[in-house]
Coordinates of N, CA and C and ligand atoms in Angstrom, one line a residue:
M141 N 218.9 -40.2 131.0 CA 218.6 -41.0 129.8 C 217.2 -40.5 129.2
N142 N 216.1 -41.1 129.8 CA 214.8 -40.8 129.2 C 213.9 -40.0 130.1
R143 N 214.4 -39.4 131.1 CA 213.5 -38.7 132.1 C 212.7 -37.6 131.5
A144 N 213.3 -37.0 130.4 CA 212.5 -35.9 129.7 C 211.2 -36.4 129.2
K145 N 211.1 -37.7 128.9 CA 209.9 -38.3 128.4 C 208.8 -38.3 129.5
L146 N 209.3 -38.3 130.8 CA 208.4 -38.3 131.9 C 207.6 -37.0 131.9
D147 N 208.3 -35.9 131.5 CA 207.5 -34.6 131.5 C 206.5 -34.7 130.4
S148 N 206.8 -35.3 129.2 CA 205.8 -35.3 128.2 C 204.6 -36.2 128.6
I149 N 204.9 -37.3 129.4 CA 203.8 -38.1 129.9 C 202.9 -37.3 130.9
R150 N 203.6 -36.6 131.7 CA 202.9 -35.8 132.7 C 202.1 -34.7 132.0
N151 N 202.7 -34.0 131.0 CA 201.9 -33.0 130.3 C 200.8 -33.5 129.5
A152 N 200.8 -34.7 129.1 CA 199.8 -35.3 128.3 C 198.5 -35.5 129.0
G153 N 198.5 -35.6 130.3 CA 197.3 -35.8 131.1 C 196.3 -34.7 131.1
P154 N 195.0 -35.0 131.1 CA 194.5 -36.4 131.2 C 194.6 -37.1 129.8
A155 N 195.0 -38.3 129.9 CA 195.3 -39.0 128.6 C 194.9 -40.5 128.7
I156 N 194.5 -41.0 127.5 CA 194.2 -42.4 127.4 C 195.4 -43.2 126.9
L157 N 195.8 -44.2 127.6 CA 197.0 -45.0 127.2 C 196.5 -46.4 126.8
P158 N 196.5 -46.6 125.5 CA 196.1 -48.0 125.0 C 197.1 -49.0 125.5
S159 N 196.6 -50.2 126.0 CA 197.4 -51.3 126.3 C 197.3 -52.3 125.1
V160 N 198.5 -52.8 124.7 CA 198.5 -53.7 123.5 C 198.3 -55.1 124.0
L161 N 198.0 -55.4 125.3 CA 197.9 -56.7 125.8 C 197.1 -57.7 124.9
N162 N 195.9 -57.2 124.5 CA 195.1 -58.1 123.7 C 195.0 -57.8 122.3
C163 N 196.0 -57.1 121.8 CA 196.0 -56.8 120.3 C 196.5 -58.0 119.5
D164 N 196.5 -57.8 118.2 CA 197.0 -58.8 117.3 C 198.5 -58.7 117.2
F165 N 199.2 -59.6 117.9 CA 200.7 -59.6 118.0 C 201.3 -60.1 116.7
G166 N 200.5 -60.7 115.8 CA 201.0 -61.0 114.5 C 201.1 -59.8 113.6
D167 N 200.5 -58.7 114.1 CA 200.5 -57.5 113.2 C 200.7 -56.3 114.1
L168 N 201.7 -56.5 115.1 CA 201.9 -55.5 116.2 C 202.2 -54.1 115.7
M169 N 203.1 -54.0 114.7 CA 203.4 -52.6 114.3 C 202.2 -51.9 113.6
A170 N 201.4 -52.6 112.9 CA 200.2 -52.0 112.3 C 199.2 -51.6 113.4
E171 N 199.1 -52.5 114.4 CA 198.3 -52.2 115.5 C 198.7 -50.9 116.2
V172 N 200.0 -50.7 116.4 CA 200.5 -49.5 117.0 C 200.2 -48.3 116.1
D173 N 200.4 -48.5 114.9 CA 200.1 -47.3 113.9 C 198.6 -47.0 114.0
R174 N 197.8 -48.0 114.1 CA 196.3 -47.7 114.2 C 196.0 -47.0 115.5
L175 N 196.7 -47.4 116.6 CA 196.4 -46.7 117.8 C 196.9 -45.2 117.8
R176 N 198.1 -45.0 117.2 CA 198.6 -43.7 117.0 C 197.6 -42.8 116.2
Q177 N 197.2 -43.4 115.1 CA 196.2 -42.6 114.2 C 194.9 -42.4 114.9
A178 N 194.6 -43.2 115.9 CA 193.3 -43.0 116.6 C 193.5 -41.9 117.7
G179 N 194.7 -41.4 117.9 CA 194.9 -40.3 118.8 C 195.7 -40.7 120.1
A180 N 196.2 -41.9 120.1 CA 197.0 -42.3 121.3 C 198.3 -41.5 121.3
E181 N 198.7 -41.1 122.5 CA 200.0 -40.4 122.6 C 201.1 -41.1 123.4
I182 N 200.6 -42.1 124.1 CA 201.5 -42.9 125.0 C 201.0 -44.4 124.9
L183 N 202.0 -45.3 124.9 CA 201.6 -46.7 124.9 C 201.9 -47.4 126.2
H184 N 200.9 -48.2 126.7 CA 201.1 -49.0 127.9 C 201.4 -50.4 127.6
L185 N 202.5 -50.9 128.1 CA 203.0 -52.2 127.8 C 203.0 -53.1 129.0
D186 N 202.3 -54.2 129.0 CA 202.1 -55.1 130.1 C 203.1 -56.3 130.0
V187 N 204.1 -56.2 130.9 CA 205.1 -57.3 130.9 C 204.7 -58.2 132.1
M188 N 204.5 -59.5 131.7 CA 204.1 -60.5 132.8 C 205.0 -61.7 132.7
D189 N 205.3 -62.3 133.9 CA 206.4 -63.3 133.9 C 205.8 -64.7 134.2
G190 N 204.5 -64.9 134.3 CA 204.0 -66.2 134.5 C 204.3 -66.7 136.0
H191 N 204.7 -65.8 136.8 CA 205.1 -66.1 138.2 C 204.4 -65.1 139.2
F192 N 204.7 -63.9 139.0 CA 204.0 -62.9 139.8 C 202.5 -62.9 139.4
V193 N 202.2 -63.1 138.2 CA 200.8 -63.2 137.7 C 200.8 -64.5 136.9
P194 N 199.6 -65.1 136.8 CA 199.5 -66.4 136.1 C 199.3 -66.2 134.6
N195 N 200.1 -65.3 134.0 CA 200.0 -65.0 132.6 C 201.4 -64.6 132.1
L196 N 201.6 -64.9 130.8 CA 203.0 -64.6 130.3 C 202.8 -63.8 129.0
T197 N 203.6 -62.7 129.0 CA 203.4 -61.9 127.8 C 204.7 -61.7 127.0
F198 N 205.4 -60.6 127.2 CA 206.6 -60.4 126.4 C 207.7 -59.6 127.3
G199 N 208.9 -59.5 126.7 CA 210.0 -58.9 127.4 C 210.7 -57.8 126.5
M200 N 212.0 -57.7 126.7 CA 212.7 -56.6 126.1 C 212.7 -56.6 124.6
P201 N 212.7 -57.7 123.9 CA 212.7 -57.6 122.4 C 211.5 -56.9 121.8
I202 N 210.4 -57.1 122.4 CA 209.2 -56.4 121.9 C 209.2 -54.9 122.3
V203 N 209.7 -54.6 123.5 CA 209.8 -53.2 123.9 C 210.8 -52.5 123.0
E204 N 211.9 -53.2 122.7 CA 213.0 -52.6 121.8 C 212.4 -52.4 120.4
G205 N 211.7 -53.4 119.9 CA 211.1 -53.3 118.6 C 210.1 -52.1 118.5
L206 N 209.3 -52.0 119.5 CA 208.4 -50.8 119.6 C 209.1 -49.5 119.6
R207 N 210.2 -49.5 120.4 CA 211.0 -48.3 120.6 C 211.5 -47.8 119.2
R208 N 211.9 -48.8 118.4 CA 212.5 -48.4 117.1 C 211.3 -47.9 116.1
H209 N 210.1 -48.4 116.4 CA 209.0 -48.2 115.5 C 208.3 -46.9 115.8
T210 N 208.2 -46.5 117.1 CA 207.4 -45.3 117.4 C 208.1 -44.3 118.3
D211 N 207.8 -43.1 118.2 CA 208.3 -42.1 119.2 C 207.4 -41.9 120.4
M212 N 206.3 -42.6 120.4 CA 205.4 -42.5 121.6 C 206.2 -42.9 122.9
P213 N 206.0 -42.2 124.0 CA 206.5 -42.6 125.2 C 206.0 -44.0 125.5
L214 N 206.9 -44.9 126.1 CA 206.5 -46.2 126.5 C 206.4 -46.4 128.0
D215 N 205.2 -46.7 128.4 CA 204.8 -46.8 129.8 C 204.8 -48.3 130.1
V216 N 205.8 -48.8 130.8 CA 206.0 -50.3 131.0 C 205.6 -50.7 132.4
H217 N 204.5 -51.5 132.4 CA 203.9 -52.1 133.6 C 204.5 -53.4 133.9
L218 N 205.4 -53.5 134.9 CA 206.1 -54.8 135.2 C 205.3 -55.6 136.2
M219 N 204.7 -56.7 135.7 CA 204.0 -57.6 136.5 C 204.9 -58.8 136.7
I220 N 206.0 -58.6 137.4 CA 207.0 -59.6 137.5 C 207.5 -59.7 138.9
S221 N 208.0 -60.8 139.3 CA 208.5 -61.0 140.7 C 209.7 -60.3 141.0
D222 N 210.6 -60.1 140.1 CA 211.9 -59.5 140.4 C 212.2 -58.3 139.5
P223 N 211.5 -57.1 139.8 CA 211.6 -56.0 138.8 C 213.1 -55.5 138.6
L224 N 213.9 -55.6 139.7 CA 215.2 -55.0 139.5 C 216.1 -55.9 138.6
A225 N 215.7 -57.2 138.4 CA 216.5 -58.0 137.5 C 216.4 -57.6 136.1
Y226 N 215.2 -56.9 135.8 CA 215.0 -56.6 134.4 C 214.9 -55.0 134.2
A227 N 215.1 -54.3 135.2 CA 214.9 -52.8 135.1 C 215.9 -52.2 134.1
K228 N 217.2 -52.6 134.2 CA 218.2 -52.0 133.3 C 218.0 -52.4 131.9
P229 N 217.8 -53.7 131.6 CA 217.5 -54.1 130.2 C 216.3 -53.4 129.7
M230 N 215.3 -53.2 130.5 CA 214.0 -52.6 130.0 C 214.3 -51.1 129.7
V231 N 215.1 -50.5 130.4 CA 215.5 -49.1 130.1 C 216.3 -49.0 128.8
E232 N 217.2 -49.9 128.7 CA 218.1 -50.0 127.5 C 217.2 -50.3 126.3
A233 N 216.1 -51.1 126.5 CA 215.2 -51.4 125.4 C 214.4 -50.2 125.0
G234 N 214.2 -49.2 125.9 CA 213.5 -48.0 125.5 C 212.3 -47.6 126.4
A235 N 212.2 -48.3 127.6 CA 211.1 -47.9 128.5 C 211.4 -46.4 128.9
D236 N 210.3 -45.7 129.1 CA 210.4 -44.3 129.6 C 209.9 -44.2 131.0
L237 N 208.9 -45.0 131.3 CA 208.4 -45.0 132.7 C 208.2 -46.5 133.0
L238 N 208.8 -46.8 134.2 CA 208.9 -48.2 134.6 C 208.2 -48.4 135.9
T239 N 207.1 -49.2 135.9 CA 206.3 -49.4 137.1 C 206.4 -50.8 137.6
F240 N 206.8 -50.9 138.9 CA 206.8 -52.2 139.6 C 205.6 -52.4 140.5
H241 N 205.3 -53.6 140.9 CA 204.2 -53.8 141.9 C 204.8 -53.9 143.3
I242 N 204.0 -53.2 144.2 CA 204.4 -53.1 145.6 C 204.4 -54.5 146.2
E243 N 203.5 -55.4 145.7 CA 203.4 -56.8 146.2 C 204.6 -57.7 145.9
A244 N 205.4 -57.2 144.9 CA 206.5 -58.1 144.4 C 207.8 -57.8 145.2
V245 N 207.9 -56.7 145.9 CA 209.2 -56.4 146.5 C 209.2 -56.2 148.0
S246 N 210.3 -56.4 148.6 CA 210.4 -56.3 150.0 C 210.9 -54.9 150.4
D247 N 211.6 -54.2 149.5 CA 212.2 -52.9 149.9 C 211.8 -51.9 148.7
P248 N 210.6 -51.4 148.7 CA 210.1 -50.6 147.6 C 210.9 -49.3 147.4
V249 N 211.5 -48.8 148.5 CA 212.3 -47.5 148.4 C 213.6 -47.8 147.6
D250 N 214.2 -48.9 147.9 CA 215.4 -49.3 147.2 C 215.1 -49.6 145.7
V251 N 214.0 -50.3 145.4 CA 213.7 -50.5 144.0 C 213.4 -49.2 143.3
A252 N 212.6 -48.3 143.9 CA 212.3 -47.1 143.3 C 213.5 -46.3 143.0
N253 N 214.4 -46.2 144.0 CA 215.6 -45.4 143.8 C 216.5 -46.0 142.7
K254 N 216.6 -47.3 142.7 CA 217.5 -47.9 141.7 C 216.9 -47.7 140.3
I255 N 215.6 -47.8 140.2 CA 215.0 -47.5 138.8 C 215.2 -46.1 138.4
R256 N 215.0 -45.2 139.4 CA 215.1 -43.7 139.1 C 216.6 -43.5 138.6
D257 N 217.5 -44.1 139.3 CA 219.0 -43.9 139.0 C 219.3 -44.4 137.5
L258 N 218.4 -45.2 136.9 CA 218.6 -45.6 135.5 C 218.2 -44.5 134.6
G259 N 217.6 -43.4 135.1 CA 217.3 -42.2 134.3 C 215.9 -42.2 133.7
V260 N 215.0 -43.0 134.2 CA 213.6 -43.0 133.7 C 212.7 -42.7 134.9
G261 N 211.4 -42.4 134.5 CA 210.4 -42.3 135.5 C 210.1 -43.6 136.2
V262 N 209.7 -43.5 137.5 CA 209.4 -44.7 138.2 C 208.0 -44.7 138.8
G263 N 207.3 -45.8 138.6 CA 205.9 -45.9 139.2 C 205.8 -47.1 140.1
V264 N 204.8 -47.0 141.0 CA 204.5 -48.2 141.8 C 203.1 -48.5 141.6
A265 N 202.8 -49.8 141.4 CA 201.4 -50.3 141.2 C 200.9 -51.0 142.4
I266 N 199.6 -51.0 142.6 CA 199.0 -51.7 143.7 C 197.7 -52.4 143.3
N267 N 197.6 -53.7 143.7 CA 196.4 -54.5 143.4 C 195.3 -54.1 144.3
P268 N 194.0 -54.3 143.9 CA 192.9 -53.9 144.7 C 192.9 -54.5 146.1
A269 N 193.4 -55.7 146.3 CA 193.3 -56.4 147.6 C 194.4 -55.9 148.6
T270 N 195.4 -55.2 148.1 CA 196.6 -54.8 148.9 C 196.2 -53.5 149.6
P271 N 196.5 -53.4 150.9 CA 196.1 -52.2 151.7 C 196.9 -51.0 151.1
L272 N 196.2 -49.9 150.9 CA 196.8 -48.7 150.3 C 197.9 -48.2 151.2
S273 N 197.8 -48.5 152.5 CA 198.9 -48.0 153.4 C 200.3 -48.6 153.1
S274 N 200.3 -49.7 152.4 CA 201.6 -50.4 152.0 C 202.4 -49.5 151.1
L275 N 201.8 -48.5 150.5 CA 202.5 -47.6 149.6 C 203.2 -46.5 150.4
D276 N 202.8 -46.2 151.6 CA 203.2 -45.0 152.3 C 204.7 -44.9 152.3
V277 N 205.4 -46.0 152.5 CA 206.8 -45.9 152.7 C 207.6 -45.3 151.5
C278 N 207.0 -45.5 150.3 CA 207.7 -45.2 149.1 C 207.1 -44.0 148.3
L279 N 206.0 -43.4 148.8 CA 205.3 -42.4 147.9 C 206.2 -41.2 147.6
D280 N 207.1 -40.9 148.5 CA 208.0 -39.8 148.2 C 209.1 -40.1 147.2
C281 N 209.2 -41.4 146.9 CA 210.3 -41.8 146.0 C 209.9 -42.2 144.6
V282 N 208.6 -42.0 144.3 CA 208.1 -42.4 143.0 C 207.5 -41.2 142.2
D283 N 207.4 -41.3 140.9 CA 206.8 -40.3 140.1 C 205.3 -40.5 139.8
M284 N 204.9 -41.8 140.0 CA 203.5 -42.2 139.6 C 203.1 -43.3 140.5
V285 N 201.8 -43.3 140.8 CA 201.1 -44.5 141.4 C 200.1 -45.1 140.4
L286 N 200.3 -46.3 140.1 CA 199.3 -47.1 139.2 C 198.3 -47.8 140.1
V287 N 197.1 -47.3 140.2 CA 196.1 -47.9 141.0 C 195.3 -48.9 140.1
M288 N 195.5 -50.2 140.4 CA 194.8 -51.2 139.7 C 193.3 -51.3 140.0
S289 N 192.5 -51.3 139.0 CA 191.1 -51.4 139.2 C 190.6 -52.9 138.8
V290 N 191.6 -53.8 138.6 CA 191.3 -55.2 138.5 C 192.6 -55.8 139.1
Q291 N 192.5 -57.1 139.5 CA 193.7 -57.9 139.9 C 194.6 -58.0 138.6
A292 N 195.8 -57.6 138.8 CA 196.7 -57.6 137.6 C 196.8 -59.0 137.0
G293 N 196.9 -59.1 135.7 CA 197.2 -60.4 135.1 C 196.5 -60.6 133.7
F294 N 195.2 -60.1 133.6 CA 194.5 -60.3 132.4 C 193.7 -59.1 132.0
G295 N 193.5 -58.9 130.7 CA 192.6 -57.9 130.2 C 191.2 -58.4 130.3
G296 N 190.2 -57.5 130.1 CA 188.8 -57.9 130.0 C 188.1 -58.1 131.3
Q297 N 188.7 -57.8 132.4 CA 188.0 -58.0 133.7 C 187.1 -56.8 134.0
S298 N 186.2 -57.0 135.0 CA 185.3 -55.9 135.4 C 186.0 -54.9 136.4
F299 N 185.7 -53.7 136.2 CA 186.2 -52.6 137.0 C 185.8 -52.7 138.5
N300 N 186.8 -52.6 139.4 CA 186.6 -52.6 140.8 C 186.6 -51.2 141.4
P301 N 185.4 -50.7 141.8 CA 185.3 -49.3 142.2 C 186.2 -48.9 143.4
V302 N 186.8 -49.9 144.1 CA 187.7 -49.6 145.2 C 188.8 -48.6 144.7
A303 N 189.1 -48.7 143.4 CA 190.1 -47.9 142.8 C 189.8 -46.4 142.9
L304 N 188.5 -46.1 142.8 CA 188.1 -44.7 142.8 C 188.4 -44.1 144.2
D305 N 188.1 -44.8 145.3 CA 188.4 -44.3 146.6 C 189.9 -44.1 146.8
R306 N 190.6 -45.0 146.2 CA 192.1 -44.9 146.3 C 192.6 -43.7 145.6
I307 N 192.1 -43.5 144.4 CA 192.6 -42.3 143.6 C 192.2 -41.0 144.4
R308 N 191.0 -41.0 144.9 CA 190.5 -39.8 145.6 C 191.5 -39.5 146.8
E309 N 191.8 -40.6 147.5 CA 192.6 -40.4 148.7 C 194.0 -40.0 148.4
L310 N 194.6 -40.6 147.4 CA 196.0 -40.3 146.9 C 196.0 -38.8 146.4
R311 N 194.9 -38.5 145.6 CA 194.9 -37.1 145.1 C 194.8 -36.1 146.2
S312 N 194.0 -36.3 147.2 CA 193.9 -35.3 148.3 C 195.2 -35.2 149.1
R313 N 195.9 -36.4 149.2 CA 197.2 -36.3 150.0 C 198.3 -35.8 149.2
Y314 N 198.3 -36.1 147.9 CA 199.5 -35.8 147.0 C 199.0 -35.1 145.8
P315 N 198.7 -33.7 145.9 CA 198.1 -33.0 144.7 C 198.9 -33.1 143.4
D316 N 200.2 -33.3 143.5 CA 201.0 -33.3 142.3 C 201.5 -34.6 141.8
L317 N 201.1 -35.7 142.5 CA 201.6 -37.0 142.1 C 200.8 -37.5 140.9
L318 N 201.5 -38.0 139.9 CA 200.9 -38.6 138.8 C 200.2 -39.9 139.1
L319 N 198.9 -39.9 138.7 CA 198.0 -41.1 139.1 C 197.5 -41.8 137.8
E320 N 197.7 -43.1 137.8 CA 197.2 -43.9 136.6 C 196.3 -44.9 137.1
I321 N 195.3 -45.3 136.3 CA 194.3 -46.3 136.6 C 194.3 -47.4 135.5
D322 N 194.2 -48.6 135.9 CA 194.4 -49.7 134.9 C 193.4 -50.9 135.2
G323 N 192.5 -51.2 134.3 CA 191.7 -52.4 134.4 C 190.2 -52.0 134.3
G324 N 189.5 -52.5 133.3 CA 188.1 -52.3 133.2 C 187.7 -50.8 132.9
I325 N 188.6 -50.1 132.3 CA 188.3 -48.7 131.9 C 187.6 -48.7 130.6
N326 N 186.4 -48.1 130.6 CA 185.5 -47.9 129.4 C 184.8 -46.6 129.5
T327 N 183.8 -46.4 128.6 CA 183.1 -45.1 128.6 C 182.3 -44.9 129.8
E328 N 182.0 -45.9 130.6 CA 181.2 -45.8 131.8 C 182.2 -45.4 133.0
T329 N 183.3 -46.0 133.0 CA 184.2 -45.9 134.2 C 185.2 -44.8 134.1
I330 N 185.5 -44.3 132.9 CA 186.6 -43.3 132.7 C 186.2 -42.0 133.4
G331 N 184.9 -41.6 133.3 CA 184.5 -40.3 133.8 C 184.7 -40.3 135.4
P332 N 184.1 -41.3 136.1 CA 184.3 -41.3 137.5 C 185.8 -41.4 137.9
A333 N 186.6 -42.1 137.1 CA 188.0 -42.1 137.5 C 188.7 -40.7 137.3
R334 N 188.2 -40.0 136.3 CA 188.8 -38.6 136.2 C 188.3 -37.7 137.3
E335 N 187.0 -37.9 137.6 CA 186.4 -37.1 138.7 C 187.1 -37.3 140.0
A336 N 187.6 -38.6 140.2 CA 188.3 -38.9 141.4 C 189.7 -38.3 141.5
G337 N 190.2 -37.8 140.3 CA 191.5 -37.1 140.3 C 192.6 -37.8 139.5
C338 N 192.2 -38.8 138.7 CA 193.2 -39.6 137.9 C 193.7 -38.8 136.7
D339 N 195.0 -39.1 136.3 CA 195.6 -38.4 135.2 C 195.7 -39.3 133.9
L340 N 196.0 -40.5 134.1 CA 196.3 -41.4 133.0 C 195.4 -42.7 133.1
F341 N 194.8 -43.0 132.0 CA 193.8 -44.0 131.9 C 194.2 -45.1 131.0
V342 N 194.6 -46.3 131.5 CA 195.0 -47.4 130.6 C 193.7 -48.1 130.1
V343 N 193.7 -48.3 128.8 CA 192.5 -49.0 128.2 C 193.0 -50.1 127.3
G344 N 192.5 -51.3 127.6 CA 192.8 -52.4 126.8 C 191.6 -52.8 125.9
S345 N 190.7 -53.7 126.4 CA 189.7 -54.2 125.6 C 188.7 -53.2 125.0
A346 N 188.4 -52.1 125.8 CA 187.5 -51.1 125.3 C 187.9 -50.5 124.0
I347 N 189.2 -50.5 123.7 CA 189.7 -50.1 122.4 C 189.9 -51.3 121.4
I348 N 190.7 -52.2 121.9 CA 191.2 -53.3 121.1 C 190.0 -54.2 120.6
S349 N 189.0 -54.3 121.4 CA 187.9 -55.2 120.9 C 186.9 -54.4 119.9
S350 N 187.2 -53.1 119.7 CA 186.4 -52.4 118.8 C 186.9 -52.5 117.3
D351 N 186.0 -52.5 116.4 CA 186.4 -52.5 115.0 C 187.0 -51.2 114.5
D352 N 186.8 -50.1 115.3 CA 187.2 -48.8 114.9 C 187.9 -48.1 116.0
Y353 N 189.2 -48.2 116.0 CA 190.0 -47.6 117.2 C 189.7 -46.1 117.3
T354 N 189.6 -45.5 116.2 CA 189.5 -44.0 116.2 C 188.2 -43.6 116.9
A355 N 187.1 -44.4 116.6 CA 185.8 -44.1 117.2 C 185.9 -44.4 118.7
A356 N 186.5 -45.6 119.0 CA 186.6 -46.0 120.4 C 187.4 -45.0 121.3
V357 N 188.5 -44.5 120.8 CA 189.4 -43.5 121.5 C 188.6 -42.2 121.6
S358 N 187.9 -41.8 120.6 CA 187.2 -40.6 120.6 C 186.0 -40.6 121.6
E359 N 185.3 -41.8 121.7 CA 184.2 -41.9 122.7 C 184.8 -41.9 124.1
L360 N 185.9 -42.6 124.3 CA 186.5 -42.5 125.6 C 187.0 -41.1 126.0
S361 N 187.6 -40.5 125.0 CA 188.1 -39.1 125.2 C 186.9 -38.2 125.6
D362 N 185.8 -38.3 124.9 CA 184.6 -37.4 125.2 C 184.2 -37.7 126.6
A363 N 184.1 -39.0 127.0 CA 183.6 -39.3 128.4 C 184.6 -38.8 129.4
M364 N 185.9 -38.9 129.1 CA 186.9 -38.4 130.0 C 186.9 -36.9 130.1
M365 N 186.8 -36.2 129.0 CA 186.9 -34.7 129.0 C 185.6 -34.1 129.6
S366 N 184.5 -34.8 129.5 CA 183.2 -34.2 130.0 C 183.1 -34.4 131.5
A367 N 184.0 -35.2 132.1 CA 184.0 -35.3 133.5 C 184.7 -34.2 134.2
N368 N 184.4 -33.9 135.4 CA 185.1 -32.8 136.0 C 186.4 -33.3 136.7
G369 N 187.5 -32.9 136.1 CA 188.8 -33.3 136.7 C 189.4 -32.3 137.5
G370 N 188.7 -31.3 137.9 CA 189.3 -30.1 138.6 C 189.4 -30.2 140.1
A371 N 188.9 -31.3 140.6 CA 188.8 -31.4 142.1 C 190.1 -31.9 142.7
R372 N 191.0 -31.0 142.8 CA 192.2 -31.3 143.5 C 192.8 -30.2 144.3
Ligands
DX5_550 C1 195.9 -56.1 133.3 C2 196.7 -55.1 132.6 C3 196.0 -54.1 131.8 C4 195.1 -54.6 130.8 C5 193.8 -53.8 130.8 O1 196.6 -56.8 134.3 O2 197.6 -54.4 133.5 O3 196.9 -53.1 131.3 O4 195.6 -54.6 129.5 O5 192.9 -54.4 130.0 P1 191.3 -54.0 130.1 O6 191.2 -52.5 129.8 O7 190.7 -54.9 129.2 O8 190.9 -54.2 131.6
ZN551 ZN1 198.7 -52.7 132.7

């Protein structure tokens, strides 16, 4: 179905992925257009169920509406208790890369394989407090690891540097694995994250709280590109 988009996501790295979590949902399509014009190539969509995390966002209708509106690949971050219950509808709605949380599932290999069988890329996300070793069982079954640099649930939190050690360790063990970081990424933290070996950088408030998305993306991009990302 959409696995070709996984290659375009992989080839885009290093890349900044705006999260629409804190944007103006009353003007969502214009927000997406502004992000596109600012240089975004991939959108990060935060799906929350009010159960796995104490916050509630949106589901398939918004993903489907965005799919009709833009050709940007859609990177869907599922912060939900039962990812398999919504994986197929999310793929039908237009997700290209579907990421579940390791903390939410008892059999991550089964979840990863079932998502992959839907024809999309599959990612596994890990919160800062969860031992990195809990990912070991499924690292051969996923296309991407999303290393959270905040506890999943809300935008605007401070960066937790434990994520840098995790990116470094995953990068040294898995030179070709796609690595994404999410939470508290700004012009100060994006460089160290790239130096640690990260490919994809999710950015919410550092773009959305700016009056000028183009300037914000360009400053982030400068900080990202001036860091040495060759250490792998
Ligand atoms: C938080 C979400 C993030 C959020 C990041 O749980 O997964 O994608 O939008 O926002 P900032 O960049 O503000 O930390
Ligand atoms: Zn996210």
